[in-house]
PDB file of C-alpha atoms in Angstrom:
ATOM      1  CA  MET A   1    -104.980  15.814-115.853  1.00 45.00           C
ATOM      2  CA  SER A   2    -104.464  12.508-114.205  1.00 43.00           C
ATOM      3  CA  GLY A   3    -101.058  10.969-114.401  1.00 44.00           C
ATOM      4  CA  GLN A   4     -99.329  14.345-114.494  1.00 45.00           C
ATOM      5  CA  MET A   5     -97.068  15.176-111.638  1.00 45.00           C
ATOM      6  CA  ASN A   6     -97.521  18.240-109.496  1.00 46.00           C
ATOM      7  CA  VAL A   7     -94.451  20.442-109.295  1.00 46.00           C
ATOM      8  CA  THR A   8     -93.725  23.847-107.965  1.00 52.00           C
ATOM      9  CA  PRO A   9     -93.389  26.231-110.876  1.00 60.00           C
ATOM     10  CA  SER A  10     -94.579  29.559-109.634  1.00 63.00           C
ATOM     11  CA  ALA A  11     -97.035  31.990-111.150  1.00 64.00           C
ATOM     12  CA  GLU A  12     -94.277  34.594-110.946  1.00 67.00           C
ATOM     13  CA  SER A  13     -91.854  32.561-113.055  1.00 62.00           C
ATOM     14  CA  ILE A  14     -94.555  31.811-115.646  1.00 59.00           C
ATOM     15  CA  ALA A  15     -95.523  35.517-115.733  1.00 62.00           C
ATOM     16  CA  ALA A  16     -91.880  36.564-116.212  1.00 61.00           C
ATOM     17  CA  SER A  17     -91.442  34.099-119.108  1.00 57.00           C
ATOM     18  CA  ALA A  18     -94.741  35.248-120.635  1.00 56.00           C
ATOM     19  CA  LYS A  19     -93.756  38.925-120.431  1.00 58.00           C
ATOM     20  CA  ALA A  20     -90.459  38.160-122.121  1.00 55.00           C
ATOM     21  CA  ALA A  21     -92.255  36.408-124.999  1.00 50.00           C
ATOM     22  CA  LEU A  22     -95.144  38.838-125.374  1.00 54.00           C
ATOM     23  CA  GLY A  23     -95.104  41.283-128.244  1.00 52.00           C
ATOM     24  CA  LYS A  24     -97.909  43.430-129.635  1.00 56.00           C
ATOM     25  CA  ASP A  25     -99.803  40.369-130.883  1.00 74.00           C
ATOM     26  CA  LEU A  26    -100.769  37.212-129.039  1.00 83.00           C
ATOM     27  CA  PRO A  27     -97.746  34.939-128.546  1.00 86.00           C
ATOM     28  CA  PRO A  28     -97.540  31.943-130.883  1.00 89.00           C
ATOM     29  CA  VAL A  29     -98.220  29.367-128.140  1.00 90.00           C
ATOM     30  CA  HIS A  30     -99.287  26.825-130.788  1.00 89.00           C
ATOM     31  CA  LYS A  31     -95.685  26.800-132.094  1.00 91.00           C
ATOM     32  CA  TRP A  32     -94.005  26.389-128.723  1.00 92.00           C
ATOM     33  CA  ASP A  33     -93.170  22.888-127.536  1.00 92.00           C
ATOM     34  CA  PRO A  34     -91.390  23.176-124.184  1.00 93.00           C
ATOM     35  CA  PRO A  35     -91.156  20.208-121.801  1.00 93.00           C
ATOM     36  CA  PHE A  36     -94.066  19.655-119.423  1.00 94.00           C
ATOM     37  CA  SER A  37     -93.129  21.101-116.046  1.00 91.00           C
ATOM     38  CA  GLY A  38     -96.042  19.746-113.996  1.00 94.00           C
ATOM     39  CA  ASN A  39     -99.250  21.249-112.704  1.00 95.00           C
ATOM     40  CA  LEU A  40     -99.568  24.744-111.290  1.00 94.00           C
ATOM     41  CA  ASP A  41    -102.085  25.342-108.484  1.00 95.00           C
ATOM     42  CA  MET A  42    -104.117  27.641-110.729  1.00 96.00           C
ATOM     43  CA  ARG A  43    -107.807  27.393-111.592  1.00 98.00           C
ATOM     44  CA  ILE A  44    -110.251  29.328-113.716  1.00 98.00           C
ATOM     45  CA  ALA A  45    -113.732  29.268-112.194  1.00 98.00           C
ATOM     46  CA  ARG A  46    -116.904  29.154-114.302  1.00 96.00           C
ATOM     47  CA  ASP A  47    -117.481  32.887-113.698  1.00 96.00           C
ATOM     48  CA  GLY A  48    -114.049  33.665-115.218  1.00 96.00           C
ATOM     49  CA  THR A  49    -112.221  34.320-111.932  1.00 97.00           C
ATOM     50  CA  TRP A  50    -108.638  33.123-111.956  1.00 97.00           C
ATOM     51  CA  PHE A  51    -107.312  31.596-108.719  1.00 97.00           C
ATOM     52  CA  TYR A  52    -103.704  30.950-107.693  1.00 95.00           C
ATOM     53  CA  GLN A  53    -103.172  28.690-104.673  1.00 94.00           C
ATOM     54  CA  GLY A  54    -106.852  29.154-103.787  1.00 95.00           C
ATOM     55  CA  THR A  55    -106.749  32.949-103.812  1.00 96.00           C
ATOM     56  CA  PRO A  56    -108.361  35.062-106.570  1.00 97.00           C
ATOM     57  CA  ILE A  57    -105.928  36.886-108.815  1.00 95.00           C
ATOM     58  CA  THR A  58    -107.136  40.481-108.539  1.00 93.00           C
ATOM     59  CA  ARG A  59    -104.717  42.171-110.924  1.00 93.00           C
ATOM     60  CA  PRO A  60    -106.469  42.401-114.336  1.00 93.00           C
ATOM     61  CA  ALA A  61    -103.143  42.925-116.130  1.00 90.00           C
ATOM     62  CA  LEU A  62    -101.758  39.671-114.695  1.00 91.00           C
ATOM     63  CA  VAL A  63    -104.923  37.732-115.624  1.00 94.00           C
ATOM     64  CA  ARG A  64    -104.707  39.194-119.133  1.00 93.00           C
ATOM     65  CA  LEU A  65    -101.051  38.155-119.357  1.00 92.00           C
ATOM     66  CA  PHE A  66    -101.822  34.568-118.299  1.00 93.00           C
ATOM     67  CA  SER A  67    -104.781  34.438-120.710  1.00 95.00           C
ATOM     68  CA  THR A  68    -102.487  35.173-123.660  1.00 94.00           C
ATOM     69  CA  ILE A  69    -100.348  32.082-122.996  1.00 94.00           C
ATOM     70  CA  LEU A  70    -103.254  29.710-122.418  1.00 96.00           C
ATOM     71  CA  ARG A  71    -103.488  26.672-124.679  1.00 96.00           C
ATOM     72  CA  LYS A  72    -105.826  23.701-124.868  1.00 96.00           C
ATOM     73  CA  ASP A  73    -104.383  20.324-125.824  1.00 95.00           C
ATOM     74  CA  GLY A  74    -107.087  17.687-125.987  1.00 94.00           C
ATOM     75  CA  ASP A  75    -109.238  18.189-122.902  1.00 95.00           C
ATOM     76  CA  ASP A  76    -106.442  19.762-120.835  1.00 97.00           C
ATOM     77  CA  TYR A  77    -105.404  23.375-120.386  1.00 98.00           C
ATOM     78  CA  PHE A  78    -101.852  24.651-120.091  1.00 97.00           C
ATOM     79  CA  LEU A  79     -99.962  27.899-119.658  1.00 95.00           C
ATOM     80  CA  VAL A  80     -97.203  27.722-122.260  1.00 94.00           C
ATOM     81  CA  THR A  81     -94.062  29.816-122.636  1.00 90.00           C
ATOM     82  CA  PRO A  82     -91.013  29.089-124.809  1.00 90.00           C
ATOM     83  CA  VAL A  83     -89.384  27.309-121.865  1.00 89.00           C
ATOM     84  CA  GLU A  84     -92.239  25.952-119.698  1.00 91.00           C
ATOM     85  CA  LYS A  85     -95.570  24.180-120.005  1.00 94.00           C
ATOM     86  CA  VAL A  86     -97.697  23.861-116.873  1.00 96.00           C
ATOM     87  CA  GLY A  87    -101.129  22.367-116.420  1.00 96.00           C
ATOM     88  CA  ILE A  88    -103.976  24.360-114.873  1.00 97.00           C
ATOM     89  CA  GLU A  89    -107.612  23.548-114.064  1.00 98.00           C
ATOM     90  CA  VAL A  90    -110.543  25.123-115.907  1.00 98.00           C
ATOM     91  CA  ASP A  91    -114.020  24.577-114.437  1.00 97.00           C
ATOM     92  CA  ASP A  92    -115.921  25.255-117.647  1.00 96.00           C
ATOM     93  CA  ALA A  93    -114.691  27.621-120.394  1.00 97.00           C
ATOM     94  CA  PRO A  94    -111.521  29.646-119.800  1.00 97.00           C
ATOM     95  CA  PHE A  95    -113.162  32.939-120.756  1.00 98.00           C
ATOM     96  CA  VAL A  96    -116.512  34.677-120.219  1.00 98.00           C
ATOM     97  CA  ALA A  97    -118.139  36.810-122.903  1.00 98.00           C
ATOM     98  CA  VAL A  98    -119.317  39.790-120.850  1.00 97.00           C
ATOM     99  CA  ASP A  99    -120.774  41.970-123.611  1.00 97.00           C
ATOM    100  CA  PHE A 100    -121.478  42.074-127.326  1.00 98.00           C
ATOM    101  CA  THR A 101    -122.482  44.454-130.108  1.00 97.00           C
ATOM    102  CA  ALA A 102    -124.765  43.642-133.021  1.00 97.00           C
ATOM    103  CA  GLU A 103    -124.518  45.442-136.331  1.00 97.00           C
ATOM    104  CA  GLY A 104    -126.851  44.908-139.268  1.00 95.00           C
ATOM    105  CA  SER A 105    -129.789  42.509-139.318  1.00 92.00           C
ATOM    106  CA  GLY A 106    -130.835  39.142-140.650  1.00 91.00           C
ATOM    107  CA  GLN A 107    -128.132  37.267-142.538  1.00 93.00           C
ATOM    108  CA  GLU A 108    -126.069  40.465-142.691  1.00 95.00           C
ATOM    109  CA  GLN A 109    -125.903  40.723-138.891  1.00 97.00           C
ATOM    110  CA  VAL A 110    -122.466  40.711-137.272  1.00 98.00           C
ATOM    111  CA  LEU A 111    -122.074  39.860-133.566  1.00 98.00           C
ATOM    112  CA  THR A 112    -118.864  41.003-131.857  1.00 98.00           C
ATOM    113  CA  PHE A 113    -118.190  39.712-128.353  1.00 98.00           C
ATOM    114  CA  GLU A 114    -115.911  41.086-125.666  1.00 98.00           C
ATOM    115  CA  THR A 115    -114.418  38.766-123.059  1.00 97.00           C
ATOM    116  CA  ASN A 116    -113.553  39.305-119.421  1.00 97.00           C
ATOM    117  CA  VAL A 117    -109.860  39.360-120.317  1.00 95.00           C
ATOM    118  CA  GLY A 118    -110.115  41.976-123.068  1.00 93.00           C
ATOM    119  CA  ASP A 119    -110.343  39.806-126.188  1.00 95.00           C
ATOM    120  CA  THR A 120    -112.805  40.707-128.939  1.00 96.00           C
ATOM    121  CA  VAL A 121    -114.132  38.107-131.311  1.00 97.00           C
ATOM    122  CA  VAL A 122    -116.560  38.272-134.213  1.00 98.00           C
ATOM    123  CA  ALA A 123    -118.867  35.247-134.318  1.00 98.00           C
ATOM    124  CA  GLY A 124    -118.821  33.569-137.687  1.00 97.00           C
ATOM    125  CA  PRO A 125    -117.354  30.601-139.578  1.00 96.00           C
ATOM    126  CA  ASP A 126    -114.089  30.686-137.574  1.00 96.00           C
ATOM    127  CA  ALA A 127    -115.715  31.641-134.271  1.00 97.00           C
ATOM    128  CA  PRO A 128    -118.914  29.614-133.920  1.00 98.00           C
ATOM    129  CA  ILE A 129    -121.552  30.003-131.244  1.00 97.00           C
ATOM    130  CA  ARG A 130    -122.793  26.789-129.649  1.00 96.00           C
ATOM    131  CA  VAL A 131    -125.327  26.039-126.954  1.00 95.00           C
ATOM    132  CA  VAL A 132    -125.118  23.072-124.590  1.00 94.00           C
ATOM    133  CA  ARG A 133    -128.229  22.169-122.630  1.00 89.00           C
ATOM    134  CA  ASP A 134    -128.026  20.560-119.202  1.00 88.00           C
ATOM    135  CA  ALA A 135    -129.358  17.007-119.474  1.00 87.00           C
ATOM    136  CA  GLU A 136    -131.374  17.295-116.251  1.00 89.00           C
ATOM    137  CA  THR A 137    -132.564  20.899-116.133  1.00 86.00           C
ATOM    138  CA  GLY A 138    -132.506  21.839-119.836  1.00 81.00           C
ATOM    139  CA  GLU A 139    -130.680  25.027-118.816  1.00 86.00           C
ATOM    140  CA  PRO A 140    -128.714  26.414-121.774  1.00 88.00           C
ATOM    141  CA  SER A 141    -125.004  27.220-121.592  1.00 94.00           C
ATOM    142  CA  PRO A 142    -124.006  29.287-124.626  1.00 96.00           C
ATOM    143  CA  TYR A 143    -120.389  29.592-125.823  1.00 98.00           C
ATOM    144  CA  VAL A 144    -118.477  31.421-128.512  1.00 98.00           C
ATOM    145  CA  MET A 145    -115.094  30.310-129.790  1.00 98.00           C
ATOM    146  CA  VAL A 146    -112.363  32.847-129.055  1.00 97.00           C
ATOM    147  CA  ARG A 147    -109.292  31.178-130.503  1.00 94.00           C
ATOM    148  CA  ALA A 148    -107.621  27.810-130.989  1.00 91.00           C
ATOM    149  CA  GLY A 149    -110.098  25.690-129.031  1.00 93.00           C
ATOM    150  CA  LEU A 150    -110.515  28.280-126.257  1.00 97.00           C
ATOM    151  CA  GLU A 151    -114.149  29.255-125.720  1.00 98.00           C
ATOM    152  CA  ALA A 152    -115.946  31.950-123.770  1.00 98.00           C
ATOM    153  CA  LEU A 153    -119.088  31.194-121.830  1.00 98.00           C
ATOM    154  CA  ILE A 154    -121.599  33.886-122.835  1.00 98.00           C
ATOM    155  CA  ASP A 155    -122.853  35.488-119.609  1.00 97.00           C
ATOM    156  CA  ARG A 156    -126.523  35.486-118.726  1.00 95.00           C
ATOM    157  CA  LYS A 157    -127.250  39.183-119.416  1.00 96.00           C
ATOM    158  CA  SER A 158    -125.674  38.935-122.858  1.00 97.00           C
ATOM    159  CA  PHE A 159    -127.550  35.712-123.627  1.00 95.00           C
ATOM    160  CA  TYR A 160    -130.853  37.382-122.736  1.00 94.00           C
ATOM    161  CA  ARG A 161    -129.986  40.254-125.057  1.00 96.00           C
ATOM    162  CA  LEU A 162    -129.073  37.790-127.798  1.00 95.00           C
ATOM    163  CA  ALA A 163    -132.464  36.099-127.368  1.00 92.00           C
ATOM    164  CA  GLU A 164    -134.129  39.435-128.130  1.00 94.00           C
ATOM    165  CA  ILE A 165    -132.452  39.632-131.549  1.00 95.00           C
ATOM    166  CA  GLY A 166    -132.716  35.945-132.439  1.00 93.00           C
ATOM    167  CA  THR A 167    -134.778  34.703-135.337  1.00 94.00           C
ATOM    168  CA  HIS A 168    -136.348  31.535-136.683  1.00 93.00           C
ATOM    169  CA  HIS A 169    -134.668  29.660-139.502  1.00 93.00           C
ATOM    170  CA  HIS A 170    -135.042  26.212-141.083  1.00 91.00           C
ATOM    171  CA  ASP A 171    -131.663  24.507-140.708  1.00 84.00           C
ATOM    172  CA  GLY A 172    -130.683  20.846-141.048  1.00 84.00           C
ATOM    173  CA  GLY A 173    -134.246  19.685-141.586  1.00 89.00           C
ATOM    174  CA  GLN A 174    -135.582  21.423-138.491  1.00 91.00           C
ATOM    175  CA  ASP A 175    -136.960  24.838-137.508  1.00 93.00           C
ATOM    176  CA  TRP A 176    -134.654  26.593-135.085  1.00 94.00           C
ATOM    177  CA  PHE A 177    -134.550  29.779-133.109  1.00 93.00           C
ATOM    178  CA  GLY A 178    -131.020  31.108-133.358  1.00 94.00           C
ATOM    179  CA  LEU A 179    -128.620  33.824-134.329  1.00 96.00           C
ATOM    180  CA  TRP A 180    -127.030  35.075-137.517  1.00 97.00           C
ATOM    181  CA  SER A 181    -123.474  36.417-137.661  1.00 97.00           C
ATOM    182  CA  GLN A 182    -121.279  36.865-140.729  1.00 97.00           C
ATOM    183  CA  GLY A 183    -123.754  34.945-142.896  1.00 96.00           C
ATOM    184  CA  VAL A 184    -123.761  31.884-140.603  1.00 96.00           C
ATOM    185  CA  PHE A 185    -126.837  30.738-138.673  1.00 96.00           C
ATOM    186  CA  PHE A 186    -126.189  29.374-135.194  1.00 96.00           C
ATOM    187  CA  PRO A 187    -129.069  27.267-133.803  1.00 94.00           C
ATOM    188  CA  VAL A 188    -129.929  27.913-130.159  1.00 91.00           C
ATOM    189  CA  ILE A 189    -133.146  26.027-129.467  1.00 89.00           C
ATOM    190  CA  PRO A 190    -135.676  24.133-131.602  1.00 89.00           C
ATOM    191  CA  SER A 191    -138.537  26.518-132.478  1.00 89.00           C
ATOM    192  CA  GLU A 192    -141.096  23.978-131.227  1.00 89.00           C
ATOM    193  CA  GLU A 193    -139.659  24.256-127.704  1.00 84.00           C
ATOM    194  CA  LEU A 194    -140.332  27.967-127.476  1.00 80.00           C
ATOM    195  CA  PRO A 195    -143.539  29.072-125.778  1.00 74.00           C
ATOM    196  CA  GLN A 196    -146.228  30.079-128.282  1.00 66.00           C
ATOM    197  CA  LYS A 197    -147.256  33.712-128.149  1.00 57.00           C
TER     198      LYS A 197
END
């Protein structure tokens, strides 16, 4: 977020504004257009831990509250209330998918993910799964879309479980090993790269 000034909005003031705006559903942060108030010393680590002024936020209810007012504009992340918009840092994805359930099989399979902040999302046309491979190590980083450009990194244990229910499918002129959910096939790795049994 270069070029943005650092100011001193506090986590407490943002939390108070968020509480005032929060109803039963997620707040309509996409409709709010408050002035930019600067950057807040808040960071979401790759493992999903939220930090404020270098210290982990240990209250799950507060993390959940902040997560409901998170918005991504371009490559930048903001906490947005009706009256304030502050920039925060996100190391990778803002959420972590910590578990999932699978119902059905084959093209009828439905994968439902749960995030570290209590969101549930069903993978499908509106919530795709994607896998990014590290250019040097080839290590996969799998993600699922949660909402409005905000993704969850699928944790390692869940990814291993997903690999157990994956299947091969010809997609886009290539054979892939991947996952079905809500009738959509999500490629994970080219079949030819898998070890032969």
